[in-house]
CSV table of C-alpha atoms and ligand atoms in Angstrom, one decimal:
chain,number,residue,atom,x,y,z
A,116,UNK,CA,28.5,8.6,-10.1
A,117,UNK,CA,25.4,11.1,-10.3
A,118,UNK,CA,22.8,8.0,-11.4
A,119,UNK,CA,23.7,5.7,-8.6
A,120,UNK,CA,22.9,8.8,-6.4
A,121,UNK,CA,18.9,8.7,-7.6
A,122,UNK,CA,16.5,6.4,-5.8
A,123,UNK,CA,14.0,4.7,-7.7
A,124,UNK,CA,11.4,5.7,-5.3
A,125,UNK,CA,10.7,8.6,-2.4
A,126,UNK,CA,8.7,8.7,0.3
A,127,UNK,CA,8.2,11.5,3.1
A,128,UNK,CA,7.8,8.6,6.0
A,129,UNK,CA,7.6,5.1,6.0
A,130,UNK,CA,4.3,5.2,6.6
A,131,UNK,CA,3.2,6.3,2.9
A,132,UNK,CA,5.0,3.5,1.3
A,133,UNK,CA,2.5,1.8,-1.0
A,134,UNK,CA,3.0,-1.8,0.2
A,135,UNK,CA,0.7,-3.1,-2.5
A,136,UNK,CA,2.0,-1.0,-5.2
A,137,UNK,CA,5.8,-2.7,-4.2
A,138,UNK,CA,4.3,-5.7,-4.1
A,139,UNK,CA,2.8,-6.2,-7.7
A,140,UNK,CA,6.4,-4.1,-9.1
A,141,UNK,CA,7.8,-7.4,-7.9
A,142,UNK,CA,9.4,-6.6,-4.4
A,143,UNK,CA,9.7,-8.8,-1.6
A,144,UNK,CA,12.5,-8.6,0.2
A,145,UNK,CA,12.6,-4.9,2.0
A,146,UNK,CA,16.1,-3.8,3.7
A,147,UNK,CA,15.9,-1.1,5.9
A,148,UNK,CA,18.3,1.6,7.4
A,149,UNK,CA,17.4,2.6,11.2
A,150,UNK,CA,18.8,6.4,12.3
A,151,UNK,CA,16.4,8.8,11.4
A,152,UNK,CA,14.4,5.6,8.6
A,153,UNK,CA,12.6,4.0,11.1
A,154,UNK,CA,13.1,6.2,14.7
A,155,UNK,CA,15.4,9.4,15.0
A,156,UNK,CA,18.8,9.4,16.4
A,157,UNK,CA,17.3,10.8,19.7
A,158,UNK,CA,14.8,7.8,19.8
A,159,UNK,CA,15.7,4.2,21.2
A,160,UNK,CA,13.0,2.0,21.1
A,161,UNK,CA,10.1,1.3,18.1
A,162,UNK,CA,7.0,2.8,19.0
A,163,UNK,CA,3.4,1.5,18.7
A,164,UNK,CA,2.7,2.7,14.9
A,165,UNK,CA,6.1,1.3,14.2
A,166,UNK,CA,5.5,-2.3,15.3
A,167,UNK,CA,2.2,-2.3,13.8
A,168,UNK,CA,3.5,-1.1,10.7
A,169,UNK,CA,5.9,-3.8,10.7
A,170,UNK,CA,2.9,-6.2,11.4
A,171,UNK,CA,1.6,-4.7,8.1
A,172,UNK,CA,4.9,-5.3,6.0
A,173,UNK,CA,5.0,-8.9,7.1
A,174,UNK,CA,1.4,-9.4,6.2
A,175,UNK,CA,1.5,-7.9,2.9
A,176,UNK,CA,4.1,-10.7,1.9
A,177,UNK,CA,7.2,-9.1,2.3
A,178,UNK,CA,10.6,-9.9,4.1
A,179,UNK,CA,12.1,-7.6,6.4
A,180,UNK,CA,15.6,-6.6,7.5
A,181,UNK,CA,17.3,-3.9,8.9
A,182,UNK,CA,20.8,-2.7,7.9
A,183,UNK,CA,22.9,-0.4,10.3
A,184,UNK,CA,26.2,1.1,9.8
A,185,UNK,CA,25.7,2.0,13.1
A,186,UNK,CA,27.4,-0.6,15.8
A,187,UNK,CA,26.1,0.8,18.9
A,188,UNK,CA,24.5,-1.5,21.1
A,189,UNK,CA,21.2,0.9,20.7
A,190,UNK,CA,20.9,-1.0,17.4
A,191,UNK,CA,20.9,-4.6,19.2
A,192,UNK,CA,18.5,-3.0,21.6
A,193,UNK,CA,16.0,-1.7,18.5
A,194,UNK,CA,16.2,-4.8,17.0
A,195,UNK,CA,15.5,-6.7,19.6
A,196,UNK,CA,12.4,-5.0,20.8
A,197,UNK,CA,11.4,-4.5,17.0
A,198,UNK,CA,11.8,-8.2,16.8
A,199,UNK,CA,14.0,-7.9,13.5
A,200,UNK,CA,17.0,-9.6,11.5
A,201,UNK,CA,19.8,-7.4,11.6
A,202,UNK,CA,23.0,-6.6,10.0
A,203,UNK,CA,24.9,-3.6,12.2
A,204,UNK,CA,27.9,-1.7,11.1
A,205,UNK,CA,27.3,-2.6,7.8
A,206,UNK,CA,29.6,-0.1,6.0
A,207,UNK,CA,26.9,1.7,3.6
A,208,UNK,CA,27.6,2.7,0.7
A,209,UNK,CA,30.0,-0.3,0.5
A,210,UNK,CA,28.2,-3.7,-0.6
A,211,UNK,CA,30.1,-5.9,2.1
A,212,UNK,CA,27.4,-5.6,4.7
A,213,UNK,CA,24.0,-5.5,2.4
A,214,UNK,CA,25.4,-8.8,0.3
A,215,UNK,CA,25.8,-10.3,3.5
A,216,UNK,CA,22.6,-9.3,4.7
A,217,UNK,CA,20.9,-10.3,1.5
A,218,UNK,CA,22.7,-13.8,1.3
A,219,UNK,CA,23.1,-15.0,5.1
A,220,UNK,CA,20.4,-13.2,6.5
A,221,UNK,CA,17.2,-13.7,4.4
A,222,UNK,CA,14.7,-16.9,4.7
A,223,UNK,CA,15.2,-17.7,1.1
A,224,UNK,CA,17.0,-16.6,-2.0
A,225,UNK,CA,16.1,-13.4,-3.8
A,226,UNK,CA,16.8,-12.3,-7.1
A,227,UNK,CA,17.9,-8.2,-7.3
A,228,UNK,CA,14.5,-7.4,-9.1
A,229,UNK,CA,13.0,-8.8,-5.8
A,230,UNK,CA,15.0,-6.1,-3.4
A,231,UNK,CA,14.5,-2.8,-2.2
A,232,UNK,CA,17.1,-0.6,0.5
A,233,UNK,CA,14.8,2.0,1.9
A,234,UNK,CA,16.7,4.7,3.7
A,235,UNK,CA,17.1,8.4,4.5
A,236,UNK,CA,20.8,9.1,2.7
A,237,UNK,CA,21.8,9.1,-0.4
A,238,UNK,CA,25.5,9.1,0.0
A,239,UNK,CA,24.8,5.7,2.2
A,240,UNK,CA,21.4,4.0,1.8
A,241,UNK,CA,21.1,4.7,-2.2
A,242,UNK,CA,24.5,4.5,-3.2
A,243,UNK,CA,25.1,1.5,-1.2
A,244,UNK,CA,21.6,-0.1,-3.2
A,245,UNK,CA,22.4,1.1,-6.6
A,246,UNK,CA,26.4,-0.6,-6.0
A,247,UNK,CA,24.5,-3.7,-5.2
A,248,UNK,CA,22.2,-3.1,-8.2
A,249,UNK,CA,18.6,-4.0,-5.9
A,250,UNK,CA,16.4,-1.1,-6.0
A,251,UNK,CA,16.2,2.0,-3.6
A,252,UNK,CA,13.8,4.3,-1.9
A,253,UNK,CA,14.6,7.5,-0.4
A,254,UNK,CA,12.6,7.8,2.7
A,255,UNK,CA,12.6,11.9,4.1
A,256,UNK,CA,14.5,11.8,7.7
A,257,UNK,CA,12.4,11.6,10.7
A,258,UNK,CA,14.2,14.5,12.2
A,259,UNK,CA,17.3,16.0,10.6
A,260,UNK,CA,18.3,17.7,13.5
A,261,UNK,CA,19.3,14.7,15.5
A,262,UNK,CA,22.0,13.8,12.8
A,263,UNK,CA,25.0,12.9,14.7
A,264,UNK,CA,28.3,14.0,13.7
A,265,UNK,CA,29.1,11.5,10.6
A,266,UNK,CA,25.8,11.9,9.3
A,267,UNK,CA,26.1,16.0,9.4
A,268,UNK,CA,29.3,15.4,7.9
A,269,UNK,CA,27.4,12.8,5.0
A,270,UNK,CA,24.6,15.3,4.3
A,271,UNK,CA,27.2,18.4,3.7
A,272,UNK,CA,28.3,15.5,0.5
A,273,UNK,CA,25.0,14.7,0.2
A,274,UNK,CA,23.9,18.4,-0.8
A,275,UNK,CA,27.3,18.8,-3.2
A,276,UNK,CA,25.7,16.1,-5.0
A,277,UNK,CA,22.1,17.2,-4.6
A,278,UNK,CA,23.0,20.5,-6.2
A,279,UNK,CA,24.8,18.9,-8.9
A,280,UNK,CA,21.9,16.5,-10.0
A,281,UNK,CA,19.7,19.7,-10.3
A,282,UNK,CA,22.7,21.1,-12.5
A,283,UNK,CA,22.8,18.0,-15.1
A,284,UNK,CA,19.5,16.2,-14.4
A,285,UNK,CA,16.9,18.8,-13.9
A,286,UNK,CA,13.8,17.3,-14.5
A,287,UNK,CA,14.9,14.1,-12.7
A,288,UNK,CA,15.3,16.5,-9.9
A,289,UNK,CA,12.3,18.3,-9.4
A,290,UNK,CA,10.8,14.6,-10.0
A,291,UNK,CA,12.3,12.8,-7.2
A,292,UNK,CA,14.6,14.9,-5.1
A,293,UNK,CA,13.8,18.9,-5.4
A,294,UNK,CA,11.2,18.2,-2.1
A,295,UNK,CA,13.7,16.0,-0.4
A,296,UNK,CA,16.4,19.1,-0.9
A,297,UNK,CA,14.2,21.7,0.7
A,298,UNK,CA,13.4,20.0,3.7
B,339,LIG,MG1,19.9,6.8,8.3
């Protein structure tokens, strides 16, 4: 259980994801979560640097999708304005909703090699990748303090397992995760 908990990659924001890097490890098809990935849970809309980044992604060759469990209509609003495919309520970690995504949603067909689920939990976001068997970067939250109630409740999991991936798999923590736990 412990391995499918530990994202191949981490990055603090977004914003310091190494698009070329991705790109020549074979990515192209980028699935992204939304509450506190892309905008906090107090934010509604993208902002400037966020659509411009987006620009960027789609430039740099890759597909792009977001992937919600949330169903709130805030998430048709962001996707509209972010001018994005979107799966909501997509029942992270289970692999109903990013299959579908992957297989209805997309331009063209991708093989798992080609995937990556970025997102800021790992009981949801990597979990959810590693069951699908794509790849998965950890992304820190935007601002931890606008968690709602079932993500508070998600992170007290989250730090069970945190704390027992620095028990078994030391230096695999302090590689990936020991900055990610002290924030
Ligand atoms: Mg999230």
């Amino acid at each position: 259980m412990i391995k499918k908990l530990i994202p191949d990659y981490v990055y603090k924001t977004i914003y310091d994801i190494p698009l070329d890097k991705l790109y020549s490890d074979g990515i192209r098809l980028i699935l992204t979560d939304l509450d506190n990935t892309l905008i906090s849970y107090a934010e509604e809309l993208p902002t400037k640097k966020l659509i411009e980044w987006k620009q960027k992604v789609e430039e740099a060759g890759f597909e792009f999708i977001l992937v919600s469990n949330s169903r709130k209509v805030r998430v048709d609003k962001f996707a509209k304005a972010f001018n994005i495919t979107y799966q909501k309520f997509s029942t992270k970690p289970l692999k109903r909703g990013i299959k579908r995504a992957i297989k209805k949603l997309t331009s063209k067909h991708y093989e798992k090699d080609q995937i990556l689920l970025i997102g800021d939990q790992l009981m949801t976001d990597i979990l959810g990748a590693k069951r699908c068997k794509i790849k998965a970067g950890l992304i820190f939250p935007v601002d931890k303090s606008t968690d709602v109630k079932s993500t508070r409740l998600n992170r007290k999991m989250e730090q069970f397992f945190l704390n027992r991936i620095k028990k078994k798999m030391p230096d695999i923590y302090n590689e990936k995760l020991k900055e990610f736990d002290e924030i």
